[in-house]
Amino acid sequence: MKLEQVNNISPDLFVAQKSSEIGKQLFKRYVNNVILELFDYCNRQCNYCPVALVDRMSDINRTSPKHFRQIIEDLEEIDFDNHICLNLFNEPMADPFLFTAIEQLKEAVPKASIWFNSNGDYANAEVLDRLADAGLKRLVVTLHVGKTKAYDDLQQLSRFTQFAARAGVVLSFERYKPGHAIVAARRHRGIVIRVKSANYAVMGENRAGLMKDIPVEAFRHAPCNRPFQDFTISWNGNVYPCCMFFSDLAEHDPYLVGNIGEVDSIYQLYASSLMASFRADLFGYGPKRNPCDTCTEWDRHGGDADERVRAEAALRLGIC
């Protein structure tokens, strides 16, 4: 969240809103990334991901056409002009519906920037061209290690070479932190491609407490912007406060905001009491409630605004 947004934050974000018009205005003003999981299938089971705890390989369960139409219509109604991410805990390139979804979204909300994360296993030169033709703007590829393998820099560097050859692109390396991460990038026909490798044994998230082997060195005190600027929809239409929640396991049922099929618009869910509660807890600095207290994303998504500004705003709004 930008500093000017923090300093002029609307108090309506911290209490449930019955007015659909207020919910619409808040969504339009603050949401800059709609996360939409088109289906549940993933071809990998990484031991630092909740997909390893369930079966998402046997079949492909796609989002309901009715839900998809509702999401498109609601975004079109406000002329949504920010980002739309087409993945969550799945591999988006595993199903051709991806191309149709991009085309339909691009037609309905042409100002939006459509992107997704991928493991890159299905990427090649032909697929990249199809994505460019459909209207994709950004592709983030994470080259995961094998399920039973440990992270190794040299092995992962060879994966970059393999991906580049398969995709027909020349990568430029931007970052190398031994034992932690490697990042490269390239632009292809209007698509910004970022390819990365990360040692999730030391950099992973525990996914709201699901991944017991991910280390948590300290409880979180930093703020988080996700419940403000992200709107996260699982393949089955369930909406959660952020992308750390996994719809396939009952442990996260208490954090279910609602389902697309049970409301008149997505704005109602964004303006709901549960979302307001998460925003109130995560707006300022200080101890966080479970399950956010063990989230270690602070270095990437929290604490990006001046502490004093957030503290003064929280006092002004009476939420601390």
Short mmCIF file of N, CA, C and O in Angstrom, two decimals, residues 2-132:
data_model
loop_
_atom_site.label_atom_id
_atom_site.label_comp_id
_atom_site.label_asym_id
_atom_site.label_seq_id
_atom_site.Cartn_x
_atom_site.Cartn_y
_atom_site.Cartn_z
N LYS A 2 0.54 2.19 -0.84
CA LYS A 2 1.34 3.40 -0.94
C LYS A 2 1.14 4.28 0.29
O LYS A 2 0.09 4.24 0.95
N LEU A 3 2.18 5.08 0.58
CA LEU A 3 2.14 5.92 1.77
C LEU A 3 0.94 6.86 1.77
O LEU A 3 0.31 7.07 2.80
N GLU A 4 0.61 7.42 0.61
CA GLU A 4 -0.54 8.33 0.58
C GLU A 4 -1.85 7.61 0.87
O GLU A 4 -2.77 8.19 1.45
N GLN A 5 -1.93 6.31 0.49
CA GLN A 5 -3.12 5.54 0.81
C GLN A 5 -3.19 5.26 2.31
O GLN A 5 -4.28 5.30 2.91
N VAL A 6 -2.04 4.95 2.91
CA VAL A 6 -2.00 4.70 4.35
C VAL A 6 -2.43 5.94 5.12
O VAL A 6 -3.24 5.88 6.06
N ASN A 7 -1.93 7.07 4.71
CA ASN A 7 -2.21 8.32 5.43
C ASN A 7 -3.65 8.77 5.25
O ASN A 7 -4.18 9.51 6.08
N ASN A 8 -4.27 8.34 4.16
CA ASN A 8 -5.66 8.73 3.89
C ASN A 8 -6.56 7.51 3.81
O ASN A 8 -7.52 7.47 3.05
N ILE A 9 -6.27 6.51 4.64
CA ILE A 9 -7.01 5.26 4.60
C ILE A 9 -8.46 5.48 5.01
O ILE A 9 -8.76 6.27 5.91
N SER A 10 -9.38 4.78 4.35
CA SER A 10 -10.80 4.93 4.67
C SER A 10 -11.17 4.09 5.89
O SER A 10 -10.87 2.89 5.94
N PRO A 11 -11.83 4.67 6.87
CA PRO A 11 -12.28 3.89 8.04
C PRO A 11 -13.30 2.82 7.66
O PRO A 11 -13.52 1.87 8.42
N ASP A 12 -13.91 2.94 6.49
CA ASP A 12 -14.89 1.95 6.04
C ASP A 12 -14.27 0.58 5.81
O ASP A 12 -14.98 -0.43 5.76
N LEU A 13 -12.95 0.53 5.66
CA LEU A 13 -12.27 -0.74 5.44
C LEU A 13 -12.24 -1.62 6.68
O LEU A 13 -12.03 -2.83 6.58
N PHE A 14 -12.47 -1.04 7.85
CA PHE A 14 -12.26 -1.76 9.11
C PHE A 14 -13.56 -2.18 9.79
O PHE A 14 -13.53 -2.71 10.90
N VAL A 15 -14.69 -1.94 9.15
CA VAL A 15 -15.98 -2.40 9.65
C VAL A 15 -16.77 -2.98 8.48
O VAL A 15 -16.61 -2.55 7.34
N ALA A 16 -17.61 -3.96 8.76
CA ALA A 16 -18.43 -4.57 7.71
C ALA A 16 -19.36 -3.53 7.10
O ALA A 16 -19.91 -2.69 7.81
N GLN A 17 -19.52 -3.61 5.78
CA GLN A 17 -20.35 -2.65 5.06
C GLN A 17 -21.59 -3.35 4.48
O GLN A 17 -21.47 -4.31 3.74
N LYS A 18 -22.76 -2.87 4.85
CA LYS A 18 -23.99 -3.43 4.30
C LYS A 18 -24.31 -2.83 2.93
O LYS A 18 -25.00 -3.44 2.11
N SER A 19 -23.80 -1.65 2.68
CA SER A 19 -24.07 -0.98 1.41
C SER A 19 -23.20 -1.58 0.31
O SER A 19 -21.96 -1.54 0.40
N SER A 20 -23.82 -2.11 -0.73
CA SER A 20 -23.06 -2.67 -1.85
C SER A 20 -22.30 -1.59 -2.59
O SER A 20 -21.23 -1.84 -3.16
N GLU A 21 -22.83 -0.38 -2.58
CA GLU A 21 -22.17 0.73 -3.27
C GLU A 21 -20.86 1.09 -2.57
O GLU A 21 -19.85 1.35 -3.22
N ILE A 22 -20.86 1.10 -1.24
CA ILE A 22 -19.62 1.38 -0.50
C ILE A 22 -18.60 0.27 -0.75
O ILE A 22 -17.41 0.54 -0.97
N GLY A 23 -19.08 -0.98 -0.74
CA GLY A 23 -18.19 -2.10 -1.02
C GLY A 23 -17.56 -1.99 -2.40
O GLY A 23 -16.36 -2.25 -2.57
N LYS A 24 -18.34 -1.58 -3.35
CA LYS A 24 -17.84 -1.40 -4.72
C LYS A 24 -16.78 -0.30 -4.78
O LYS A 24 -15.74 -0.46 -5.42
N GLN A 25 -17.04 0.80 -4.10
CA GLN A 25 -16.09 1.91 -4.09
C GLN A 25 -14.77 1.51 -3.42
O GLN A 25 -13.69 1.87 -3.90
N LEU A 26 -14.86 0.75 -2.32
CA LEU A 26 -13.66 0.30 -1.62
C LEU A 26 -12.85 -0.65 -2.50
O LEU A 26 -11.62 -0.55 -2.57
N PHE A 27 -13.53 -1.57 -3.16
CA PHE A 27 -12.87 -2.53 -4.05
C PHE A 27 -12.14 -1.79 -5.17
O PHE A 27 -10.97 -2.05 -5.45
N LYS A 28 -12.83 -0.86 -5.78
CA LYS A 28 -12.25 -0.10 -6.89
C LYS A 28 -11.04 0.71 -6.43
O LYS A 28 -10.03 0.82 -7.14
N ARG A 29 -11.11 1.26 -5.24
CA ARG A 29 -10.06 2.16 -4.76
C ARG A 29 -8.82 1.40 -4.27
O ARG A 29 -7.69 1.85 -4.49
N TYR A 30 -9.02 0.24 -3.63
CA TYR A 30 -7.90 -0.40 -2.93
C TYR A 30 -7.40 -1.70 -3.55
O TYR A 30 -6.22 -2.03 -3.38
N VAL A 31 -8.24 -2.45 -4.23
CA VAL A 31 -7.79 -3.75 -4.75
C VAL A 31 -6.95 -3.54 -6.00
O VAL A 31 -7.40 -2.95 -6.98
N ASN A 32 -5.71 -4.03 -5.96
CA ASN A 32 -4.86 -3.94 -7.16
C ASN A 32 -4.43 -5.30 -7.68
O ASN A 32 -3.66 -5.36 -8.64
N ASN A 33 -4.94 -6.38 -7.07
CA ASN A 33 -4.61 -7.71 -7.57
C ASN A 33 -5.73 -8.69 -7.24
O ASN A 33 -5.93 -9.03 -6.07
N VAL A 34 -6.47 -9.10 -8.25
CA VAL A 34 -7.48 -10.14 -8.09
C VAL A 34 -6.81 -11.48 -8.40
O VAL A 34 -6.28 -11.67 -9.50
N ILE A 35 -6.81 -12.39 -7.43
CA ILE A 35 -6.20 -13.70 -7.59
C ILE A 35 -7.30 -14.71 -7.85
O ILE A 35 -8.18 -14.91 -7.01
N LEU A 36 -7.27 -15.33 -9.01
CA LEU A 36 -8.34 -16.23 -9.43
C LEU A 36 -7.75 -17.58 -9.84
O LEU A 36 -7.04 -17.68 -10.84
N GLU A 37 -8.05 -18.60 -9.06
CA GLU A 37 -7.60 -19.96 -9.36
C GLU A 37 -8.61 -20.59 -10.32
O GLU A 37 -9.74 -20.88 -9.94
N LEU A 38 -8.22 -20.82 -11.57
CA LEU A 38 -9.15 -21.29 -12.59
C LEU A 38 -9.54 -22.76 -12.43
O LEU A 38 -10.62 -23.16 -12.82
N PHE A 39 -8.65 -23.55 -11.86
CA PHE A 39 -8.92 -24.98 -11.61
C PHE A 39 -7.94 -25.45 -10.55
O PHE A 39 -7.04 -24.71 -10.13
N ASP A 40 -8.10 -26.70 -10.11
CA ASP A 40 -7.29 -27.15 -8.97
C ASP A 40 -6.08 -27.98 -9.33
O ASP A 40 -5.20 -28.19 -8.49
N TYR A 41 -5.93 -28.44 -10.54
CA TYR A 41 -4.89 -29.41 -10.88
C TYR A 41 -3.49 -28.82 -10.79
O TYR A 41 -3.22 -27.69 -11.20
N CYS A 42 -2.57 -29.63 -10.25
CA CYS A 42 -1.14 -29.30 -10.29
C CYS A 42 -0.38 -30.59 -10.57
O CYS A 42 -0.69 -31.65 -10.01
N ASN A 43 0.61 -30.50 -11.43
CA ASN A 43 1.39 -31.68 -11.82
C ASN A 43 2.56 -31.96 -10.88
O ASN A 43 3.30 -32.91 -11.08
N ARG A 44 2.70 -31.13 -9.84
CA ARG A 44 3.78 -31.32 -8.87
C ARG A 44 3.22 -31.38 -7.44
O ARG A 44 2.13 -30.86 -7.18
N GLN A 45 3.99 -31.98 -6.56
CA GLN A 45 3.67 -32.00 -5.14
C GLN A 45 4.93 -31.60 -4.36
O GLN A 45 5.65 -32.45 -3.84
N CYS A 46 5.19 -30.33 -4.30
CA CYS A 46 6.36 -29.82 -3.59
C CYS A 46 6.14 -29.93 -2.09
O CYS A 46 5.05 -29.63 -1.60
N ASN A 47 7.17 -30.35 -1.36
CA ASN A 47 6.98 -30.61 0.06
C ASN A 47 6.84 -29.35 0.91
O ASN A 47 6.62 -29.43 2.11
N TYR A 48 6.93 -28.17 0.30
CA TYR A 48 6.72 -26.91 1.00
C TYR A 48 5.41 -26.24 0.57
O TYR A 48 5.18 -25.07 0.84
N CYS A 49 4.54 -27.02 -0.09
CA CYS A 49 3.26 -26.51 -0.59
C CYS A 49 2.12 -27.39 -0.09
O CYS A 49 2.25 -28.61 -0.04
N PRO A 50 0.96 -26.81 0.27
CA PRO A 50 -0.17 -27.61 0.75
C PRO A 50 -0.67 -28.64 -0.25
O PRO A 50 -1.34 -29.60 0.15
N VAL A 51 -0.37 -28.46 -1.53
CA VAL A 51 -0.78 -29.45 -2.53
C VAL A 51 -0.20 -30.83 -2.21
O VAL A 51 -0.79 -31.86 -2.55
N ALA A 52 0.95 -30.86 -1.52
CA ALA A 52 1.56 -32.12 -1.15
C ALA A 52 0.73 -32.89 -0.12
O ALA A 52 0.93 -34.09 0.08
N LEU A 53 -0.23 -32.21 0.51
CA LEU A 53 -1.04 -32.82 1.56
C LEU A 53 -2.34 -33.40 1.03
O LEU A 53 -3.08 -34.06 1.78
N VAL A 54 -2.66 -33.16 -0.24
CA VAL A 54 -3.92 -33.62 -0.82
C VAL A 54 -3.66 -34.20 -2.22
O VAL A 54 -2.53 -34.20 -2.70
N ASP A 55 -4.72 -34.68 -2.86
CA ASP A 55 -4.61 -35.18 -4.23
C ASP A 55 -5.19 -34.15 -5.19
O ASP A 55 -6.40 -33.96 -5.26
N ARG A 56 -4.31 -33.49 -5.92
CA ARG A 56 -4.75 -32.56 -6.97
C ARG A 56 -4.25 -33.02 -8.33
O ARG A 56 -4.20 -32.23 -9.27
N MET A 57 -3.92 -34.30 -8.44
CA MET A 57 -3.40 -34.84 -9.69
C MET A 57 -4.38 -35.74 -10.43
O MET A 57 -4.28 -35.92 -11.63
N SER A 58 -5.34 -36.30 -9.70
CA SER A 58 -6.21 -37.32 -10.30
C SER A 58 -7.19 -36.75 -11.30
O SER A 58 -7.60 -37.44 -12.23
N ASP A 59 -7.57 -35.49 -11.13
CA ASP A 59 -8.58 -34.91 -12.00
C ASP A 59 -8.38 -33.40 -12.05
O ASP A 59 -7.62 -32.83 -11.29
N ILE A 60 -9.11 -32.75 -12.97
CA ILE A 60 -9.11 -31.29 -13.05
C ILE A 60 -10.51 -30.80 -12.72
O ILE A 60 -11.47 -31.08 -13.43
N ASN A 61 -10.63 -30.07 -11.63
CA ASN A 61 -11.89 -29.46 -11.24
C ASN A 61 -11.80 -27.97 -11.56
O ASN A 61 -11.02 -27.24 -10.94
N ARG A 62 -12.61 -27.54 -12.52
CA ARG A 62 -12.55 -26.14 -12.97
C ARG A 62 -13.54 -25.28 -12.21
O ARG A 62 -14.54 -25.77 -11.68
N THR A 63 -13.25 -23.99 -12.18
CA THR A 63 -14.17 -23.06 -11.55
C THR A 63 -15.49 -23.06 -12.30
O THR A 63 -15.54 -23.27 -13.53
N SER A 64 -16.58 -22.86 -11.60
CA SER A 64 -17.90 -22.87 -12.21
C SER A 64 -18.03 -21.77 -13.26
O SER A 64 -17.64 -20.62 -13.02
N PRO A 65 -18.59 -22.09 -14.44
CA PRO A 65 -18.82 -21.04 -15.45
C PRO A 65 -19.66 -19.89 -14.91
O PRO A 65 -19.42 -18.72 -15.26
N LYS A 66 -20.59 -20.22 -14.02
CA LYS A 66 -21.43 -19.18 -13.41
C LYS A 66 -20.58 -18.25 -12.55
O LYS A 66 -20.73 -17.02 -12.59
N HIS A 67 -19.70 -18.84 -11.75
CA HIS A 67 -18.80 -18.02 -10.92
C HIS A 67 -17.90 -17.15 -11.79
O HIS A 67 -17.70 -15.97 -11.49
N PHE A 68 -17.37 -17.74 -12.83
CA PHE A 68 -16.45 -17.01 -13.70
C PHE A 68 -17.15 -15.82 -14.37
O PHE A 68 -16.60 -14.72 -14.44
N ARG A 69 -18.38 -16.04 -14.82
CA ARG A 69 -19.15 -14.95 -15.44
C ARG A 69 -19.42 -13.83 -14.43
O ARG A 69 -19.32 -12.65 -14.77
N GLN A 70 -19.75 -14.22 -13.19
CA GLN A 70 -20.02 -13.23 -12.16
C GLN A 70 -18.79 -12.37 -11.87
O GLN A 70 -18.88 -11.15 -11.75
N ILE A 71 -17.65 -13.02 -11.77
CA ILE A 71 -16.40 -12.29 -11.52
C ILE A 71 -16.11 -11.31 -12.65
O ILE A 71 -15.78 -10.14 -12.42
N ILE A 72 -16.25 -11.79 -13.88
CA ILE A 72 -16.00 -10.94 -15.04
C ILE A 72 -16.95 -9.75 -15.06
O ILE A 72 -16.54 -8.60 -15.27
N GLU A 73 -18.23 -10.01 -14.81
CA GLU A 73 -19.22 -8.93 -14.85
C GLU A 73 -18.96 -7.89 -13.76
O GLU A 73 -19.09 -6.68 -14.00
N ASP A 74 -18.57 -8.35 -12.58
CA ASP A 74 -18.30 -7.41 -11.49
C ASP A 74 -17.06 -6.56 -11.79
O ASP A 74 -17.04 -5.35 -11.51
N LEU A 75 -16.02 -7.18 -12.32
CA LEU A 75 -14.82 -6.43 -12.68
C LEU A 75 -15.10 -5.45 -13.82
O LEU A 75 -14.59 -4.33 -13.83
N GLU A 76 -15.92 -5.89 -14.76
CA GLU A 76 -16.28 -5.02 -15.88
C GLU A 76 -17.08 -3.82 -15.40
O GLU A 76 -16.94 -2.71 -15.93
N GLU A 77 -17.92 -4.03 -14.39
CA GLU A 77 -18.77 -2.96 -13.89
C GLU A 77 -17.97 -1.78 -13.36
O GLU A 77 -18.39 -0.62 -13.48
N ILE A 78 -16.79 -2.06 -12.78
CA ILE A 78 -15.96 -0.97 -12.23
C ILE A 78 -14.79 -0.64 -13.15
O ILE A 78 -13.89 0.11 -12.77
N ASP A 79 -14.81 -1.21 -14.36
CA ASP A 79 -13.72 -0.97 -15.31
C ASP A 79 -12.37 -1.24 -14.64
O ASP A 79 -11.47 -0.41 -14.66
N PHE A 80 -12.25 -2.42 -14.05
CA PHE A 80 -11.07 -2.78 -13.27
C PHE A 80 -9.81 -2.59 -14.10
O PHE A 80 -9.69 -3.09 -15.22
N ASP A 81 -8.84 -1.86 -13.55
CA ASP A 81 -7.65 -1.48 -14.33
C ASP A 81 -6.34 -1.84 -13.63
O ASP A 81 -5.31 -1.22 -13.87
N ASN A 82 -6.40 -2.86 -12.75
CA ASN A 82 -5.18 -3.29 -12.07
C ASN A 82 -4.82 -4.71 -12.50
O ASN A 82 -5.06 -5.09 -13.63
N HIS A 83 -4.27 -5.50 -11.60
CA HIS A 83 -3.73 -6.80 -11.96
C HIS A 83 -4.72 -7.94 -11.69
O HIS A 83 -5.48 -7.90 -10.72
N ILE A 84 -4.67 -8.96 -12.55
CA ILE A 84 -5.43 -10.20 -12.36
C ILE A 84 -4.46 -11.36 -12.46
O ILE A 84 -3.82 -11.55 -13.50
N CYS A 85 -4.34 -12.12 -11.37
CA CYS A 85 -3.43 -13.26 -11.32
C CYS A 85 -4.23 -14.55 -11.46
O CYS A 85 -5.15 -14.82 -10.68
N LEU A 86 -3.89 -15.38 -12.44
CA LEU A 86 -4.69 -16.57 -12.75
C LEU A 86 -4.07 -17.86 -12.20
O LEU A 86 -3.98 -18.87 -12.90
N ASN A 87 -3.65 -17.81 -10.95
CA ASN A 87 -3.22 -19.05 -10.30
C ASN A 87 -3.27 -18.86 -8.80
O ASN A 87 -3.34 -17.74 -8.30
N LEU A 88 -3.25 -19.99 -8.08
CA LEU A 88 -3.15 -19.96 -6.64
C LEU A 88 -2.31 -21.16 -6.20
O LEU A 88 -1.09 -21.07 -6.11
N PHE A 89 -2.95 -22.32 -6.01
CA PHE A 89 -2.21 -23.54 -5.67
C PHE A 89 -2.29 -24.55 -6.81
O PHE A 89 -2.33 -25.75 -6.59
N ASN A 90 -2.30 -24.07 -8.02
CA ASN A 90 -2.43 -24.95 -9.20
C ASN A 90 -1.35 -24.60 -10.21
O ASN A 90 -0.60 -23.64 -10.04
N GLU A 91 -1.29 -25.38 -11.27
CA GLU A 91 -0.41 -25.06 -12.40
C GLU A 91 -1.28 -24.58 -13.55
O GLU A 91 -1.93 -25.38 -14.24
N PRO A 92 -1.33 -23.27 -13.78
CA PRO A 92 -2.29 -22.70 -14.75
C PRO A 92 -2.11 -23.17 -16.18
O PRO A 92 -3.07 -23.20 -16.95
N MET A 93 -0.89 -23.53 -16.59
CA MET A 93 -0.67 -23.93 -17.98
C MET A 93 -1.02 -25.40 -18.24
O MET A 93 -0.84 -25.89 -19.34
N ALA A 94 -1.56 -26.09 -17.22
CA ALA A 94 -1.90 -27.50 -17.38
C ALA A 94 -3.23 -27.70 -18.09
O ALA A 94 -3.56 -28.84 -18.45
N ASP A 95 -3.99 -26.64 -18.30
CA ASP A 95 -5.31 -26.78 -18.92
C ASP A 95 -5.52 -25.66 -19.93
O ASP A 95 -5.25 -24.49 -19.64
N PRO A 96 -6.02 -25.99 -21.14
CA PRO A 96 -6.20 -24.96 -22.18
C PRO A 96 -7.23 -23.90 -21.85
O PRO A 96 -7.30 -22.87 -22.53
N PHE A 97 -8.05 -24.12 -20.79
CA PHE A 97 -9.00 -23.09 -20.39
C PHE A 97 -8.29 -21.78 -20.05
O PHE A 97 -8.88 -20.70 -20.11
N LEU A 98 -7.01 -21.88 -19.69
CA LEU A 98 -6.23 -20.68 -19.37
C LEU A 98 -6.31 -19.66 -20.50
O LEU A 98 -6.52 -18.47 -20.26
N PHE A 99 -6.13 -20.11 -21.74
CA PHE A 99 -6.11 -19.18 -22.88
C PHE A 99 -7.48 -18.53 -23.08
O PHE A 99 -7.57 -17.32 -23.34
N THR A 100 -8.53 -19.32 -22.91
CA THR A 100 -9.89 -18.78 -23.03
C THR A 100 -10.16 -17.74 -21.95
O THR A 100 -10.74 -16.68 -22.21
N ALA A 101 -9.73 -18.04 -20.72
CA ALA A 101 -9.95 -17.13 -19.60
C ALA A 101 -9.24 -15.80 -19.84
O ALA A 101 -9.81 -14.72 -19.59
N ILE A 102 -8.00 -15.86 -20.31
CA ILE A 102 -7.25 -14.62 -20.58
C ILE A 102 -7.97 -13.79 -21.64
O ILE A 102 -8.14 -12.57 -21.49
N GLU A 103 -8.39 -14.43 -22.71
CA GLU A 103 -9.08 -13.72 -23.80
C GLU A 103 -10.37 -13.06 -23.31
O GLU A 103 -10.65 -11.90 -23.64
N GLN A 104 -11.16 -13.80 -22.51
CA GLN A 104 -12.43 -13.25 -22.04
C GLN A 104 -12.22 -12.10 -21.05
O GLN A 104 -12.94 -11.09 -21.09
N LEU A 105 -11.24 -12.24 -20.19
CA LEU A 105 -10.93 -11.17 -19.25
C LEU A 105 -10.40 -9.94 -19.99
O LEU A 105 -10.76 -8.80 -19.65
N LYS A 106 -9.57 -10.17 -20.97
CA LYS A 106 -9.00 -9.05 -21.72
C LYS A 106 -10.08 -8.29 -22.48
O LYS A 106 -10.01 -7.05 -22.60
N GLU A 107 -11.06 -9.00 -22.96
CA GLU A 107 -12.16 -8.34 -23.66
C GLU A 107 -13.02 -7.54 -22.71
O GLU A 107 -13.48 -6.43 -23.03
N ALA A 108 -13.28 -8.08 -21.50
CA ALA A 108 -14.17 -7.42 -20.55
C ALA A 108 -13.49 -6.26 -19.83
O ALA A 108 -14.11 -5.21 -19.58
N VAL A 109 -12.22 -6.45 -19.45
CA VAL A 109 -11.49 -5.40 -18.71
C VAL A 109 -10.15 -5.15 -19.39
O VAL A 109 -9.09 -5.57 -18.91
N PRO A 110 -10.17 -4.48 -20.53
CA PRO A 110 -8.96 -4.30 -21.34
C PRO A 110 -7.84 -3.53 -20.64
O PRO A 110 -6.68 -3.64 -21.04
N LYS A 111 -8.17 -2.75 -19.61
CA LYS A 111 -7.14 -1.99 -18.91
C LYS A 111 -6.40 -2.83 -17.87
O LYS A 111 -5.36 -2.41 -17.36
N ALA A 112 -6.92 -4.00 -17.56
CA ALA A 112 -6.29 -4.85 -16.55
C ALA A 112 -5.03 -5.51 -17.10
O ALA A 112 -4.90 -5.74 -18.31
N SER A 113 -4.09 -5.80 -16.21
CA SER A 113 -2.86 -6.49 -16.57
C SER A 113 -2.95 -7.92 -16.05
O SER A 113 -2.97 -8.15 -14.83
N ILE A 114 -2.99 -8.89 -16.97
CA ILE A 114 -3.20 -10.28 -16.60
C ILE A 114 -1.86 -11.00 -16.50
O ILE A 114 -1.00 -10.86 -17.38
N TRP A 115 -1.70 -11.78 -15.43
CA TRP A 115 -0.45 -12.47 -15.20
C TRP A 115 -0.70 -13.76 -14.42
O TRP A 115 -1.82 -14.00 -13.97
N PHE A 116 0.34 -14.57 -14.25
CA PHE A 116 0.23 -15.73 -13.38
C PHE A 116 1.61 -16.28 -13.05
O PHE A 116 2.61 -15.98 -13.70
N ASN A 117 1.64 -17.11 -11.99
CA ASN A 117 2.82 -17.87 -11.60
C ASN A 117 2.72 -19.27 -12.16
O ASN A 117 1.62 -19.83 -12.28
N SER A 118 3.87 -19.87 -12.47
CA SER A 118 3.88 -21.20 -13.07
C SER A 118 5.15 -21.93 -12.66
O SER A 118 6.17 -21.30 -12.33
N ASN A 119 5.10 -23.27 -12.71
CA ASN A 119 6.34 -24.03 -12.50
C ASN A 119 7.13 -24.17 -13.80
O ASN A 119 8.24 -24.69 -13.79
N GLY A 120 6.56 -23.74 -14.91
CA GLY A 120 7.26 -23.72 -16.18
C GLY A 120 7.33 -25.05 -16.92
O GLY A 120 7.87 -25.11 -18.04
N ASP A 121 6.76 -26.10 -16.35
CA ASP A 121 6.88 -27.43 -16.97
C ASP A 121 6.19 -27.52 -18.32
O ASP A 121 6.59 -28.32 -19.17
N TYR A 122 5.15 -26.72 -18.53
CA TYR A 122 4.39 -26.78 -19.78
C TYR A 122 4.79 -25.68 -20.76
O TYR A 122 4.22 -25.57 -21.85
N ALA A 123 5.75 -24.87 -20.38
CA ALA A 123 6.13 -23.73 -21.22
C ALA A 123 7.03 -24.15 -22.37
O ALA A 123 7.96 -24.94 -22.20
N ASN A 124 6.73 -23.64 -23.54
CA ASN A 124 7.61 -23.77 -24.71
C ASN A 124 7.34 -22.56 -25.61
O ASN A 124 6.50 -21.71 -25.29
N ALA A 125 8.03 -22.48 -26.72
CA ALA A 125 7.90 -21.32 -27.60
C ALA A 125 6.48 -21.14 -28.12
O ALA A 125 5.95 -20.02 -28.18
N GLU A 126 5.82 -22.24 -28.47
CA GLU A 126 4.45 -22.16 -28.99
C GLU A 126 3.49 -21.67 -27.91
O GLU A 126 2.63 -20.82 -28.18
N VAL A 127 3.64 -22.17 -26.69
CA VAL A 127 2.76 -21.74 -25.60
C VAL A 127 2.96 -20.26 -25.29
O VAL A 127 1.99 -19.52 -25.08
N LEU A 128 4.19 -19.80 -25.28
CA LEU A 128 4.44 -18.38 -25.03
C LEU A 128 3.80 -17.50 -26.09
O LEU A 128 3.25 -16.43 -25.79
N ASP A 129 3.85 -17.94 -27.33
CA ASP A 129 3.20 -17.17 -28.40
C ASP A 129 1.68 -17.13 -28.23
O ASP A 129 1.05 -16.10 -28.45
N ARG A 130 1.11 -18.26 -27.81
CA ARG A 130 -0.34 -18.30 -27.58
C ARG A 130 -0.73 -17.37 -26.43
O ARG A 130 -1.76 -16.70 -26.48
N LEU A 131 0.10 -17.35 -25.40
CA LEU A 131 -0.17 -16.47 -24.26
C LEU A 131 -0.07 -15.00 -24.67
O LEU A 131 -0.89 -14.17 -24.26
N ALA A 132 0.90 -14.69 -25.51
CA ALA A 132 1.05 -13.32 -26.00
C ALA A 132 -0.16 -12.92 -26.84
O ALA A 132 -0.69 -11.81 -26.72
#
